[in-house]
Tab-separated table of C-alpha atoms in Angstrom:
chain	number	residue	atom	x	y	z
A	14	UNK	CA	-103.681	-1.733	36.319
A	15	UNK	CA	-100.266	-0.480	35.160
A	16	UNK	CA	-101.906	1.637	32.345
A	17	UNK	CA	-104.495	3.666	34.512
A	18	UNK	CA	-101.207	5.259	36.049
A	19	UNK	CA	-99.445	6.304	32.976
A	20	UNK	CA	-100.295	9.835	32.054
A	21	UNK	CA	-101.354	10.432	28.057
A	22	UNK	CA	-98.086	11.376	25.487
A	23	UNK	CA	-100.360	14.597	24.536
A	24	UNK	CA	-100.546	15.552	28.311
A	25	UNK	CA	-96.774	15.802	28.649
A	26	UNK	CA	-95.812	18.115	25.627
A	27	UNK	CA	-95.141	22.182	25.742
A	28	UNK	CA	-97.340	23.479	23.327
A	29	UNK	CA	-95.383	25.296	21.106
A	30	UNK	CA	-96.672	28.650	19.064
A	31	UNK	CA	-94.657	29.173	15.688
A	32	UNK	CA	-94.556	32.514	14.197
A	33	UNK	CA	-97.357	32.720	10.847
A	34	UNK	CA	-94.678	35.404	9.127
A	35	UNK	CA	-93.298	33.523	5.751
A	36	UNK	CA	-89.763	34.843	5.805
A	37	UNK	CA	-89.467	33.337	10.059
A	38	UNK	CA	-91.821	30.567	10.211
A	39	UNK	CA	-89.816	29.273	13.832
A	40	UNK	CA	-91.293	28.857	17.554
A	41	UNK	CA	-91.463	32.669	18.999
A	42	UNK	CA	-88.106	31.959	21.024
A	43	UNK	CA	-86.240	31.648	17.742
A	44	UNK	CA	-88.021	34.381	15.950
A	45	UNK	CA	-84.630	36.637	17.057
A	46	UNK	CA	-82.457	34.170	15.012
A	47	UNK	CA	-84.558	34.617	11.996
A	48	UNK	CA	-83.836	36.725	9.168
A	49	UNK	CA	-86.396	39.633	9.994
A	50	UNK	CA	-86.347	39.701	13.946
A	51	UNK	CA	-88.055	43.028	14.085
A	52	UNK	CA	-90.929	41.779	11.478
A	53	UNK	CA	-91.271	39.507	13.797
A	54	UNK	CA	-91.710	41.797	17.119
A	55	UNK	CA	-94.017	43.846	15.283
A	56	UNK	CA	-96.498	41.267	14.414
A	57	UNK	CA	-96.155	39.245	18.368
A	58	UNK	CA	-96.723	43.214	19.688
A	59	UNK	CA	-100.056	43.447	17.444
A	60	UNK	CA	-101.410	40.041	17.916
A	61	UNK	CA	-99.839	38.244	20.833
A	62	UNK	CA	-99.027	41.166	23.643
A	63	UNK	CA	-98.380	38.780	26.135
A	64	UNK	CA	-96.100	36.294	24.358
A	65	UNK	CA	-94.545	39.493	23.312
A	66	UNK	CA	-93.949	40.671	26.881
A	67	UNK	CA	-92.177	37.435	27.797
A	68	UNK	CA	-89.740	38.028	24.712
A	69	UNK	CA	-89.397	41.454	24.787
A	70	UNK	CA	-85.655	41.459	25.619
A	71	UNK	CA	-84.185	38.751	23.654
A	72	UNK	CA	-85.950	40.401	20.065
A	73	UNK	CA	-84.095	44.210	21.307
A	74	UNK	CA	-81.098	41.982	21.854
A	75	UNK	CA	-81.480	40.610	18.084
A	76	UNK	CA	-81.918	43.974	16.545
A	77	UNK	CA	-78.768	45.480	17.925
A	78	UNK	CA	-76.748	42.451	17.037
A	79	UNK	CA	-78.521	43.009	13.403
A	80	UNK	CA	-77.012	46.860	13.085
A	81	UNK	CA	-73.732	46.053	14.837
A	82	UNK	CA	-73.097	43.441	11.821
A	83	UNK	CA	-74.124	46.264	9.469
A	84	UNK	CA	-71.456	48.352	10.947
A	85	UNK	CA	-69.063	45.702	10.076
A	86	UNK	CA	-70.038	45.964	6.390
A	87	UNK	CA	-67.256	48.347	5.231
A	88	UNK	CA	-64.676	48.262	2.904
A	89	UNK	CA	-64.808	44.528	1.775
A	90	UNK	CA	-68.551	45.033	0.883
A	91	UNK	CA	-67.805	48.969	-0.890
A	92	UNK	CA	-64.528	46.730	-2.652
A	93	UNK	CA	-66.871	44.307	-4.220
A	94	UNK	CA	-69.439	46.611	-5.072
A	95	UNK	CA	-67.240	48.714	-7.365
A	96	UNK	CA	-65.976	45.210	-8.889
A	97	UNK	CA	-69.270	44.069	-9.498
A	98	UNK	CA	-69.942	47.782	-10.816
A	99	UNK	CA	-67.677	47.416	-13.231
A	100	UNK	CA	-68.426	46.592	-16.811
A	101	UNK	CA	-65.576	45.070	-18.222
A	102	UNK	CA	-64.745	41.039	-18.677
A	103	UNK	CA	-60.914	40.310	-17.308
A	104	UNK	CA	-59.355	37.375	-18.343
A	105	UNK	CA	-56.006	35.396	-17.334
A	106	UNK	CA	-54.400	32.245	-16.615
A	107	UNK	CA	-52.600	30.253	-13.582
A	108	UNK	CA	-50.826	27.445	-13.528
A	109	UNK	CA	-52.268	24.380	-11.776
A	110	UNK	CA	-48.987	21.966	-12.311
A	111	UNK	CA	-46.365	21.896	-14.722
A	112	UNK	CA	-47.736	21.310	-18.043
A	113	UNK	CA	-51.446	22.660	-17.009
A	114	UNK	CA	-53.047	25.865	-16.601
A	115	UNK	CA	-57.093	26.976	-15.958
A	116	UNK	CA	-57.629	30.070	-17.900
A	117	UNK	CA	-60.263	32.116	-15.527
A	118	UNK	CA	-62.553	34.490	-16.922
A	119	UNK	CA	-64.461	37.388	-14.769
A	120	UNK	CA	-67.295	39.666	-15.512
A	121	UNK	CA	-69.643	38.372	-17.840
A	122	UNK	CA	-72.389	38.533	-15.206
A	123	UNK	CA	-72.022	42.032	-16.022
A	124	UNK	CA	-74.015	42.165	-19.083
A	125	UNK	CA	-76.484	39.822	-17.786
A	126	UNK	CA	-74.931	36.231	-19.530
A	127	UNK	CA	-76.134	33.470	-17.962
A	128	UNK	CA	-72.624	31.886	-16.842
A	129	UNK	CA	-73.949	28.403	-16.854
A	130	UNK	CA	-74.184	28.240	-20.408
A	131	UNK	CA	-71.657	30.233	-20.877
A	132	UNK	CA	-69.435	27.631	-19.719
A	133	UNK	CA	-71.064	25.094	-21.274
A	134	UNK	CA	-70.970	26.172	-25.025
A	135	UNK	CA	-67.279	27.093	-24.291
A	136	UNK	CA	-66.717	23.383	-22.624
A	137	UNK	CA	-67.806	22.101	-25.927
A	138	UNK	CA	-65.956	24.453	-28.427
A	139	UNK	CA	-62.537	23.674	-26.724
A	140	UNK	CA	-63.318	20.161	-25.623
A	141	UNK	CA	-62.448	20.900	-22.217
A	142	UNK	CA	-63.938	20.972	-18.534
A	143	UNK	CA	-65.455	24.640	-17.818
A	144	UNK	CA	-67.529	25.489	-14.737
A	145	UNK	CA	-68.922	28.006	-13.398
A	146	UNK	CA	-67.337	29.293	-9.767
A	147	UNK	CA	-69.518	31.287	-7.325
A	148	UNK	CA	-67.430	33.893	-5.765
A	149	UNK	CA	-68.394	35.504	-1.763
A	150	UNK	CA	-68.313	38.835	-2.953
A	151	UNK	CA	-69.183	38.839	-7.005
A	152	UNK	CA	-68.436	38.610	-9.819
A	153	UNK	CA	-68.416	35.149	-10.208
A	154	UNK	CA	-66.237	33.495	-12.293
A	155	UNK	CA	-65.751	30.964	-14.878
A	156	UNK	CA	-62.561	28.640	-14.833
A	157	UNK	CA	-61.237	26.406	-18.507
A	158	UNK	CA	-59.195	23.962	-18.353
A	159	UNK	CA	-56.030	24.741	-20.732
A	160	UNK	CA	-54.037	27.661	-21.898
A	161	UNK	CA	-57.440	28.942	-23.967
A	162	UNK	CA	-56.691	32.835	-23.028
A	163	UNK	CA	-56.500	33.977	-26.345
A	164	UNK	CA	-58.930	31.664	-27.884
A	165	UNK	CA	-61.554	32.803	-25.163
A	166	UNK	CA	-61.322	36.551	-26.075
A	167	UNK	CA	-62.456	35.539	-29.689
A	168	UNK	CA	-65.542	33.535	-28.491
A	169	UNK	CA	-66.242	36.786	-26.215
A	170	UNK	CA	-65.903	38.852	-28.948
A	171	UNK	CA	-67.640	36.985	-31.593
A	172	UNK	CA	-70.221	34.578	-29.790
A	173	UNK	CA	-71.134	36.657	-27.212
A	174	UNK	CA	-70.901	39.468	-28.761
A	175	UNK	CA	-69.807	41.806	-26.058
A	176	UNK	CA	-67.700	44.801	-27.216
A	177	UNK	CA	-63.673	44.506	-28.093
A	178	UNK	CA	-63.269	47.662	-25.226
A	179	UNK	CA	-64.220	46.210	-22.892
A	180	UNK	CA	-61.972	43.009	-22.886
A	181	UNK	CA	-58.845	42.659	-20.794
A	182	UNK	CA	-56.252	40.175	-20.322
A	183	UNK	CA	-54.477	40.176	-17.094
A	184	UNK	CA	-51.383	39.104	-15.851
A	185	UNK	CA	-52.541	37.452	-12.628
A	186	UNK	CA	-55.651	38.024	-10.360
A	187	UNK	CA	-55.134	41.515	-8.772
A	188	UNK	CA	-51.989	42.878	-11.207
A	189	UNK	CA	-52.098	44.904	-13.785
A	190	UNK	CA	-54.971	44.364	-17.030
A	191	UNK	CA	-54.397	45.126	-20.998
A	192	UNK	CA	-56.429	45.289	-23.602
A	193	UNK	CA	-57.174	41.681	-25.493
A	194	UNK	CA	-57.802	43.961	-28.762
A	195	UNK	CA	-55.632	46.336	-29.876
């Protein structure tokens, strides 16, 4: 008796339309928080006019948000694109405590070294930790444990055979670079 008046699960849902485009894949609604909101309005405008009618205003909303944070690209983004431009592999040291320092070595994403085994044939020919640190706006960078400075420019120079020029030790992140070769 107490069955007959409960309505079906399947009766009681929203059905929910999810956008077919393989860079959004989200319900419509959410298609303005996607990565491509205006791929996204041009598809719903071709196939689904009326879902795209309902939506209309929050997708316009989307795309104006999208060029005001292009707007807010400037100088950080032009900063790290002339870094990353560069081709030259800068090397220094700080000093994590009193007796120990992480020698830090940026650049060789430059010449297209994979920095993963970079580090890892370095790790073993010092017999110390070396990983790989990804950096917000490149090039990323590859820390050693250990005062290895000088050491490293060799294995640059020799093992990776990337030219003597174009290797610079620095005094501190940001201050003034010298030539590792003379």
């Amino acid at each position: 008796e107490m069955a007959d008046d409960l309505t079906p699960v399947s009766e009681l849902g929203l059905e929910v339309g999810y956008c077919p485009l393989l860079e959004c894949t989200m319900p419509f609604e959410y298609c303005k928080y996607g990565p491509h909101p205006e791929k996204c309005e041009a598809w719903l405008k071709e196939n689904e006019p009326e879902i795209y009618e309902e939506l209309k205003g929050g997708l316009a909303e989307a795309k104006s948000e999208g060029k005001q944070k292009n707007k807010n690209r400037g100088k950080a983004s032009k900063k790290a694109a002339k870094i990353a431009g560069e081709k030259v592999v800068k090397i220094y040291q700080f000093q994590r405590s009193k007796r120990k320092f992480v020698t830090v070595i940026i650049g060789l994403d430059a010449f297209g070294l994979d920095l993963k085994q970079s580090a890892k044939k370095m790790s073993k020919k010092y017999a110390c930790t070396a990983s790989v640190q990804k950096c917000t706006p490149p090039p990323n960078e590859i820390h050693i444990q250990g005062d290895v400075k000088c050491e490293v420019a060799d294995f640059i120079l020799e093992d990776l055979k990337i030219p003597k020029e174009l290797i610079y030790f620095q005094e501190a992140k940001g201050k003034k670079k010298q030539r590792a070769f003379n």
